[in-house]
Coordinates of C-alpha atoms (C1' of nucleotides) in Angstrom, one line a residue:
Chain A
M68 CA -27.1 -5.8 -21.9
N69 CA -24.6 -4.3 -23.7
S70 CA -24.5 -1.0 -21.1
K71 CA -21.3 0.6 -20.1
L72 CA -20.3 0.0 -16.3
T73 CA -17.3 1.9 -14.5
A74 CA -14.9 -0.6 -12.8
L75 CA -12.2 0.7 -10.2
V76 CA -9.0 -1.4 -10.1
D77 CA -7.3 -1.0 -6.5
A78 CA -3.9 -2.8 -5.5
D79 CA -3.7 -4.7 -2.2
N80 CA -1.9 -2.5 0.6
F81 CA 0.0 -0.8 -2.4
Y82 CA 3.1 -0.2 -0.9
V83 CA 3.3 -3.1 0.3
S84 CA 3.4 -5.1 -2.4
C85 CA 6.0 -3.0 -3.7
E86 CA 8.3 -3.8 -1.2
R87 CA 7.4 -7.3 -1.2
L88 CA 8.2 -7.5 -4.7
F89 CA 11.6 -7.6 -4.2
R90 CA 11.4 -9.5 -1.0
P91 CA 9.1 -12.5 -1.4
E92 CA 10.0 -14.2 1.5
L93 CA 7.9 -11.3 2.9
R94 CA 5.0 -12.4 1.2
R95 CA 2.7 -14.0 3.9
R96 CA 4.7 -12.1 6.6
P97 CA 3.6 -9.3 8.0
V98 CA 5.1 -5.9 6.9
A99 CA 4.1 -2.3 7.3
V100 CA 5.3 1.0 5.7
L101 CA 6.0 4.3 7.4
S102 CA 5.7 7.9 6.7
N103 CA 8.6 10.4 6.3
N104 CA 10.6 10.9 9.0
D105 CA 9.3 7.1 9.9
G106 CA 6.2 8.7 11.9
C107 CA 3.4 6.7 11.3
V108 CA 2.6 3.4 9.5
V109 CA 1.0 4.5 6.0
A110 CA 0.8 1.3 4.6
R111 CA 0.2 -2.4 6.2
S112 CA -0.3 -5.8 5.1
Q113 CA -3.2 -7.8 5.8
E114 CA -1.3 -9.9 8.4
V115 CA -0.3 -6.1 10.1
K116 CA -4.2 -5.1 9.8
D117 CA -5.7 -8.4 11.3
F118 CA -3.6 -7.1 14.5
G119 CA -5.7 -4.2 15.1
V120 CA -3.0 -1.5 13.5
K121 CA -5.0 1.5 11.7
M122 CA -3.9 3.6 9.1
G123 CA -1.3 6.2 10.4
T124 CA -0.8 5.5 13.9
P125 CA 2.3 6.7 15.2
V126 CA 5.1 4.3 15.1
Y127 CA 6.0 4.9 18.7
Q128 CA 2.8 3.7 19.8
I129 CA 3.5 0.1 18.4
R130 CA 6.8 -0.5 19.3
N131 CA 6.2 -3.9 21.8
L132 CA 4.0 -4.7 18.4
I133 CA 6.2 -4.5 15.7
K134 CA 9.4 -6.6 18.3
S135 CA 6.9 -9.1 19.5
R136 CA 5.2 -10.2 16.3
G137 CA 8.6 -9.6 13.9
I138 CA 6.6 -6.7 11.8
H139 CA 9.1 -6.0 9.2
V140 CA 8.9 -2.6 8.8
F141 CA 10.3 -0.1 5.8
S142 CA 10.4 4.0 5.2
S143 CA 8.5 4.6 2.6
N144 CA 10.5 4.5 -1.0
Y145 CA 8.4 6.8 -2.9
E146 CA 10.5 5.9 -5.8
L147 CA 10.1 2.5 -6.1
Y148 CA 6.7 3.2 -5.6
G149 CA 6.1 5.6 -8.2
D150 CA 7.9 3.4 -10.8
I151 CA 5.8 0.3 -9.9
S152 CA 2.9 2.3 -10.0
N153 CA 3.5 3.3 -13.7
R154 CA 4.1 -0.5 -15.0
V155 CA 0.8 -1.0 -13.3
M156 CA -1.2 1.7 -15.2
R157 CA 0.4 1.0 -18.4
V158 CA -0.5 -2.6 -18.4
L159 CA -3.9 -1.4 -17.2
G160 CA -3.6 0.5 -20.3
R161 CA -3.7 -2.5 -22.5
F162 CA -7.1 -3.6 -21.9
S163 CA -8.9 -0.3 -22.6
A164 CA -7.7 3.2 -23.4
D165 CA -10.9 4.7 -21.5
R166 CA -9.3 4.6 -18.3
E167 CA -8.2 7.1 -16.0
V168 CA -5.5 7.2 -13.1
Y169 CA -6.9 8.3 -10.3
S170 CA -4.4 7.7 -7.7
I171 CA -0.7 5.8 -7.1
D172 CA -2.5 2.7 -6.7
E173 CA -6.2 2.8 -8.5
A174 CA -7.3 3.2 -12.0
F175 CA -11.0 3.8 -13.2
F176 CA -12.0 1.7 -16.4
R177 CA -15.3 1.7 -18.4
L178 CA -16.4 -1.4 -20.3
R179 CA -18.7 -3.2 -21.4
Q180 CA -21.8 -5.1 -19.2
D181 CA -21.3 -8.2 -21.4
Q182 CA -17.7 -8.4 -21.1
A183 CA -17.3 -7.2 -17.4
E184 CA -16.5 -10.6 -16.0
N185 CA -13.8 -11.6 -18.8
L186 CA -12.0 -8.4 -18.3
C187 CA -11.6 -8.7 -14.2
E188 CA -10.6 -12.1 -14.2
Q189 CA -7.8 -11.3 -17.2
I190 CA -6.7 -7.6 -15.1
V191 CA -6.3 -9.4 -12.3
S192 CA -4.5 -12.2 -13.8
A193 CA -1.8 -9.8 -15.8
C194 CA -0.9 -7.8 -12.9
W195 CA -0.1 -10.5 -11.0
D196 CA 1.7 -12.7 -13.3
W197 CA 3.6 -9.3 -14.5
L198 CA 4.1 -7.5 -12.1
S199 CA 3.4 -9.7 -8.7
I200 CA 1.2 -7.1 -7.8
P201 CA -2.0 -8.4 -6.6
V202 CA -5.7 -6.3 -7.3
K203 CA -8.8 -6.1 -6.4
I204 CA -12.0 -4.6 -8.8
G205 CA -15.1 -3.5 -8.2
V206 CA -17.7 -3.2 -11.1
A207 CA -21.0 -0.9 -11.0
P208 CA -23.1 1.3 -12.9
N209 CA -21.1 4.8 -11.8
K210 CA -17.7 5.6 -9.6
T211 CA -19.3 6.0 -6.1
L212 CA -20.8 2.5 -6.5
A213 CA -17.3 1.2 -8.1
K214 CA -15.8 2.0 -5.0
A215 CA -18.5 0.5 -2.7
A216 CA -18.0 -2.5 -4.6
T217 CA -14.4 -2.7 -4.2
E218 CA -14.6 -2.0 -0.4
I219 CA -16.9 -4.9 -0.3
V220 CA -14.3 -7.2 -2.1
K221 CA -12.0 -5.9 0.1
Q222 CA -13.8 -6.6 3.5
E223 CA -15.2 -9.7 2.7
K224 CA -12.6 -11.5 1.5
L225 CA -14.4 -13.0 -1.3
S226 CA -13.2 -15.8 -3.3
K227 CA -12.7 -14.3 -6.2
R228 CA -10.5 -10.5 -6.5
F229 CA -13.5 -9.1 -8.1
L230 CA -17.2 -8.1 -7.8
I231 CA -20.1 -6.9 -10.3
I232 CA -23.1 -5.1 -9.0
S233 CA -25.3 -3.9 -12.0
R234 CA -29.8 -4.5 -10.5
P235 CA -30.8 -2.3 -8.3
E236 CA -31.4 -5.4 -5.7
E237 CA -27.3 -6.2 -6.3
I238 CA -26.7 -2.5 -5.3
D239 CA -28.6 -2.0 -2.4
E240 CA -27.1 -5.3 -0.8
I241 CA -23.7 -3.8 -0.9
L242 CA -25.0 -0.1 0.5
K243 CA -26.8 -2.5 3.7
K244 CA -23.0 -3.4 4.6
L245 CA -21.4 -0.5 3.7
P246 CA -20.4 2.1 6.7
L247 CA -21.6 5.6 5.5
E248 CA -18.4 7.0 6.2
E249 CA -16.8 4.2 3.8
V250 CA -18.9 6.1 0.7
W251 CA -16.4 7.9 -1.1
G252 CA -16.9 11.4 -0.5
I253 CA -18.3 11.1 2.9
G254 CA -15.2 11.7 4.8
G255 CA -15.6 11.8 9.0
R256 CA -16.6 15.1 9.8
L257 CA -19.6 14.9 7.1
A258 CA -20.8 11.2 8.4
G259 CA -20.7 13.1 12.1
K260 CA -23.0 15.5 10.4
L261 CA -25.4 13.5 8.9
K262 CA -25.3 11.0 11.6
R263 CA -26.4 14.3 13.9
A264 CA -29.3 15.0 11.4
G265 CA -30.4 11.2 11.5
I266 CA -28.3 9.9 8.7
A267 CA -27.0 7.0 9.6
S268 CA -26.5 4.6 6.5
P269 CA -25.8 4.8 2.7
M270 CA -29.3 3.8 2.3
A271 CA -31.0 6.4 4.3
L272 CA -28.8 8.8 3.0
K273 CA -29.8 7.7 -1.2
S274 CA -33.3 8.1 -0.2
L275 CA -33.4 11.7 0.7
P276 CA -34.6 14.2 -1.9
E277 CA -31.4 16.2 -3.8
E278 CA -32.8 19.8 -2.9
Y279 CA -32.9 18.9 1.0
L280 CA -29.2 17.6 0.5
R281 CA -27.7 20.2 -1.4
H282 CA -29.3 23.4 0.8
H283 CA -28.2 21.2 3.8
F284 CA -24.6 19.5 3.0
G285 CA -23.9 20.8 -0.3
V286 CA -24.0 20.1 -3.9
V287 CA -21.3 16.9 -3.7
T288 CA -23.0 15.3 -1.2
A289 CA -26.5 15.7 -3.4
R290 CA -24.1 14.3 -6.0
T291 CA -22.7 11.7 -4.2
A292 CA -26.4 10.3 -3.2
A293 CA -27.5 10.5 -6.9
E294 CA -24.8 8.0 -7.9
L295 CA -26.0 5.7 -4.8
R296 CA -29.4 5.7 -6.4
G297 CA -27.0 4.9 -9.5
S298 CA -27.1 7.9 -11.7
V299 CA -23.7 9.2 -13.2
C300 CA -22.8 12.4 -11.7
F301 CA -18.8 11.9 -12.1
D302 CA -17.3 11.7 -15.1
L303 CA -13.9 9.1 -15.9
E304 CA -11.5 12.0 -16.6
N305 CA -8.9 10.6 -19.8
Q306 CA -7.2 13.2 -19.7
P307 CA -5.2 14.1 -16.4
R308 CA -6.5 18.0 -15.8
P309 CA -3.6 20.9 -15.6
Q310 CA -1.8 21.2 -12.0
K311 CA -3.2 24.2 -10.5
N312 CA -0.4 24.2 -7.3
L313 CA 3.0 22.1 -6.2
C314 CA 4.1 21.9 -2.9
Y315 CA 7.0 20.5 -1.4
S316 CA 6.7 20.0 2.5
R317 CA 8.7 17.6 5.0
S318 CA 8.5 17.6 8.9
F319 CA 11.8 18.0 10.3
G320 CA 14.5 15.1 11.3
Q321 CA 15.1 17.5 14.9
C322 CA 13.4 21.1 15.4
I323 CA 15.3 24.2 14.5
D324 CA 15.2 27.2 16.5
N325 CA 17.0 29.6 14.0
G326 CA 16.8 31.4 11.0
P327 CA 20.3 30.4 9.4
E328 CA 19.0 26.4 9.6
L329 CA 15.5 27.6 8.3
R330 CA 17.0 29.0 5.6
Q331 CA 19.1 25.9 4.5
A332 CA 15.7 24.3 4.9
V333 CA 13.6 26.6 2.1
T334 CA 16.6 26.8 -0.1
D335 CA 16.2 22.9 -0.7
Y336 CA 12.7 22.7 -0.6
A337 CA 12.2 25.6 -3.2
T338 CA 15.1 23.7 -5.5
E339 CA 13.5 20.2 -4.9
A340 CA 9.6 22.5 -6.0
A341 CA 11.1 24.0 -9.0
A342 CA 12.6 20.8 -10.2
K343 CA 9.2 19.0 -10.2
L344 CA 7.9 22.1 -11.6
R345 CA 10.3 22.0 -14.6
K346 CA 9.7 18.3 -14.8
Q347 CA 6.0 19.0 -15.6
H348 CA 6.6 21.6 -18.2
L349 CA 5.0 24.2 -15.8
K350 CA 5.9 28.1 -14.7
A351 CA 4.5 29.6 -11.3
Q352 CA 3.4 33.2 -10.8
S353 CA 3.8 32.9 -7.2
V354 CA 5.9 31.3 -4.6
S355 CA 4.6 30.9 -0.6
V356 CA 5.7 29.5 2.4
F357 CA 4.5 28.1 5.9
I358 CA 6.4 27.4 8.6
L359 CA 4.9 25.8 11.8
T360 CA 6.1 24.6 15.2
D361 CA 5.3 21.1 16.8
R362 CA 1.7 20.7 17.4
F363 CA 2.0 17.3 19.8
K364 CA 4.5 19.6 21.7
S365 CA 1.3 21.3 23.9
E366 CA 3.4 22.7 26.4
A367 CA 5.5 24.6 23.8
P368 CA 5.0 27.8 22.5
Q369 CA 2.8 27.5 19.3
Y370 CA 3.2 29.1 16.0
A371 CA 2.4 29.1 12.4
N372 CA 2.3 31.2 9.3
S373 CA 2.8 32.0 5.9
A374 CA 3.5 34.5 3.2
S375 CA 3.7 34.4 -0.5
F376 CA 6.1 36.2 -3.2
T377 CA 4.5 37.1 -6.9
L378 CA 6.6 36.2 -9.7
T379 CA 6.2 38.1 -12.5
P380 CA 6.3 37.1 -14.7
A381 CA 5.9 33.1 -14.5
I382 CA 9.3 31.4 -14.0
N383 CA 10.2 27.9 -13.2
D384 CA 14.2 28.6 -12.6
T385 CA 15.4 27.0 -9.6
L386 CA 17.1 30.3 -8.5
P387 CA 14.8 33.3 -8.5
I388 CA 12.2 30.8 -6.9
V389 CA 14.4 30.2 -4.0
R390 CA 15.3 34.2 -3.6
G391 CA 11.2 34.6 -3.7
A392 CA 10.9 31.9 -1.1
L393 CA 13.3 32.9 0.8
K394 CA 11.9 37.0 0.8
A395 CA 8.6 35.4 1.8
L396 CA 10.5 33.1 4.5
N397 CA 12.2 37.0 5.8
R398 CA 8.3 37.8 6.3
V399 CA 7.0 35.3 8.8
F400 CA 10.2 33.8 10.7
R401 CA 9.9 34.5 14.3
N402 CA 12.7 34.2 16.8
G403 CA 12.0 32.1 19.7
Y404 CA 10.1 28.8 18.8
A405 CA 10.9 25.7 17.6
Y406 CA 9.7 24.8 14.2
K407 CA 8.7 21.4 13.2
K408 CA 7.9 21.7 10.0
C409 CA 8.0 24.0 6.6
G410 CA 6.6 23.8 3.5
V411 CA 7.0 25.7 0.0
L412 CA 4.1 26.0 -2.4
L413 CA 4.3 26.8 -5.9
N414 CA 1.0 28.6 -7.5
R415 CA -1.4 29.4 -10.3
L416 CA 0.8 27.1 -12.6
I417 CA 0.5 27.3 -16.2
P418 CA 1.8 25.4 -18.7
E419 CA 5.5 26.7 -20.1
D420 CA 4.3 27.4 -23.7
Q421 CA 1.7 29.6 -22.6
T422 CA 3.8 32.0 -20.4
Q423 CA 4.0 35.5 -21.7
P424 CA 7.4 37.2 -21.7
D425 CA 7.3 40.5 -19.9
L426 CA 8.5 43.2 -22.1
F427 CA 10.7 45.0 -19.0
I428 CA 11.9 41.7 -17.6
P429 CA 13.9 39.9 -19.8
E430 CA 14.2 35.8 -19.2
N431 CA 18.1 35.8 -17.6
P432 CA 20.1 33.4 -19.4
R433 CA 22.1 32.7 -16.5
D434 CA 18.7 31.5 -14.7
K435 CA 18.1 29.4 -16.9
G436 CA 22.0 27.9 -17.3
V437 CA 21.9 27.1 -13.6
S438 CA 18.3 24.9 -13.7
A439 CA 19.4 22.8 -17.1
A440 CA 22.8 22.1 -15.4
M441 CA 21.0 20.9 -12.3
D442 CA 18.7 18.9 -13.9
I443 CA 21.2 17.5 -15.9
V444 CA 23.5 16.6 -13.2
N445 CA 20.9 15.1 -10.6
R446 CA 18.8 13.1 -13.8
R447 CA 22.2 11.6 -14.2
Y448 CA 23.6 10.9 -11.2
G449 CA 20.8 10.9 -8.9
A450 CA 18.5 13.5 -7.2
G451 CA 20.9 15.6 -4.4
S452 CA 24.0 15.3 -6.9
L453 CA 23.7 19.3 -7.2
V454 CA 22.5 21.7 -4.7
L455 CA 22.7 25.4 -3.9
A456 CA 25.1 26.0 -1.1
G457 CA 22.6 27.7 0.5
S458 CA 21.0 24.2 1.8
G459 CA 24.1 23.2 3.8
I460 CA 26.5 20.6 3.1
R461 CA 26.5 19.2 6.9
N462 CA 24.6 18.4 10.0
Q463 CA 21.5 19.5 8.4
K464 CA 19.2 18.7 11.5
W465 CA 16.1 19.3 9.4
R466 CA 16.7 16.2 7.2
M467 CA 14.5 13.8 7.3
T468 CA 15.3 10.5 8.3
R469 CA 14.5 7.4 6.7
R470 CA 16.0 4.6 9.1
C471 CA 15.2 1.5 7.2
R472 CA 14.6 2.4 3.5
S473 CA 14.8 -0.5 0.8
A474 CA 16.8 -0.1 -2.1
R475 CA 15.9 2.1 -5.2
Y476 CA 15.8 -1.2 -7.2
T477 CA 14.1 0.3 -10.4
T478 CA 15.1 3.9 -10.9
Q479 CA 19.0 3.7 -9.4
W480 CA 21.6 2.0 -11.5
S481 CA 23.7 1.0 -8.3
E482 CA 20.7 -0.5 -6.3
L483 CA 19.5 -2.8 -9.1
P484 CA 18.8 -6.0 -7.3
Q485 CA 21.4 -8.6 -7.6
V486 CA 21.0 -12.5 -8.7
K487 CA 23.6 -14.4 -7.2
Chain B
dT126 C1' 12.5 10.4 22.6
dC127 C1' 9.2 9.3 18.6
dT128 C1' 2.7 11.7 15.3
dG129 C1' 3.3 12.5 6.7
dG130 C1' 2.9 14.2 2.5
dG131 C1' 0.3 16.3 -1.9
dG132 C1' -3.7 17.3 -4.2
dT133 C1' -9.0 18.6 -5.0
dC134 C1' -13.3 21.3 -4.5
dC135 C1' -16.6 24.4 -2.4
dT136 C1' -18.3 27.8 0.2
dA137 C1' -19.0 32.1 2.6
dG138 C1' -17.8 36.3 2.6
dG139 C1' -15.6 40.8 1.6
dA140 C1' -14.0 44.1 -2.1
dC141 C1' -15.0 45.8 -6.1
dC142 C1' -17.6 47.7 -10.4
dC143 C1' -21.2 49.7 -12.7
Chain C
dT66 C1' -38.9 60.2 6.9
dC67 C1' -35.8 58.8 3.1
dT68 C1' -30.1 55.4 2.2
dG69 C1' -30.1 50.0 -4.6
dG70 C1' -29.0 45.9 -6.9
dG71 C1' -26.4 42.4 -9.6
dG72 C1' -22.5 40.4 -10.8
dT73 C1' -17.7 39.0 -10.8
dC74 C1' -13.7 37.5 -8.6
dC75 C1' -10.7 36.8 -4.9
dT76 C1' -9.3 34.6 -0.7
dA77 C1' -9.4 31.7 3.2
dG78 C1' -11.3 28.0 5.7
dG79 C1' -12.8 23.5 5.7
dA80 C1' -14.1 19.6 3.6
dC81 C1' -13.1 15.7 1.2
dC82 C1' -9.2 11.9 -1.5
dC83 C1' -4.8 8.7 -0.9

DNA sequence: TCTGGGGTCCTAGGACCC
DNA sequence: TCTGGGGTCCTAGGACCC
């Protein structure tokens, strides 16, 4: 009875819950959070889901609904969500050190079966009482089934905010309710391929021989099926794995058709990417840049390309990374297109303290100084306070729009909520 | 007018080596 | 007429996740 189970804690409509935290009057009102540039809906309160608004719906398609139903709309405020996420994870950490932070709003746990019920109740209460963040929990023999259990808790609006399944008949009962594409690891394309092969449900998937699945659908699908049968194939990862790539990309507020403005955007994005790299104490061995036209404007000429530039030795200073990114941009830029998006990727990352100094190319103390100054000023006075002149100063058509962003309540002194 | 961003892993195929 | 085999590494593309 003391076997170990896996739990998944999942915050309800996380971005919406974060917005409601400082606007409690919105608790039972319809609320939606938008992607960058206020383009798509990326988080919906239950009320908005009940209106039939799907994840990723372009905002312009639901303008009327927003008006007629009085949906409260927020631009995304990732500084706020990131900070609240850290607080949630700290609270969860008090219940078990055997925990994996899986995403901004989810964490896996290992817990003893005889303690599961009690722990779930405590976790639900703690998240709500201390942070006003509602969570749901699924508990099962492995990650895939814990995900499935969480999905059922969400779909069925159970009286409890958690569901514990361990016996085979309990597992089958929830698998019979779960659509194939809701299985963790089975996305839309794979579900279509499986269905064409006559495999239409999680129960059908789990009954197939390992060898057959591996051969026709790959090793990951075979493992997923094994987890549906109750074996453990995906372990808990307490230590975050070292990151291998880092990307900073944004769609532009307005399309850009000329080199100088594109260079501004690339300079800005490379500056941001380099700052992220230093924050994580990593260095990159190459930088690449991609540019894209607007794929939704089918009548306009389309173009997409990318190029990379090797950084030797590995580096994390802003100036050389920006120079490398601009060289890569020069190789792919073509006149005559309206560009909608670009991105800067830093590849083959290695920990700062494991890099080999190059005998022939000494580190440039000036580059180091510039990076350090930017980090200090931007930490103290807010992101974007000290930038390179190459990013441009005004009329940045490329800069994204966020018309309805809430305040950065917890990460900017000047935006602290006020109690009157 | 208006359609997100940031990751990971697996696989197949080609280059290269012995 | 007859033209190897096996291994590694790298990359691009495709799938998945939130």
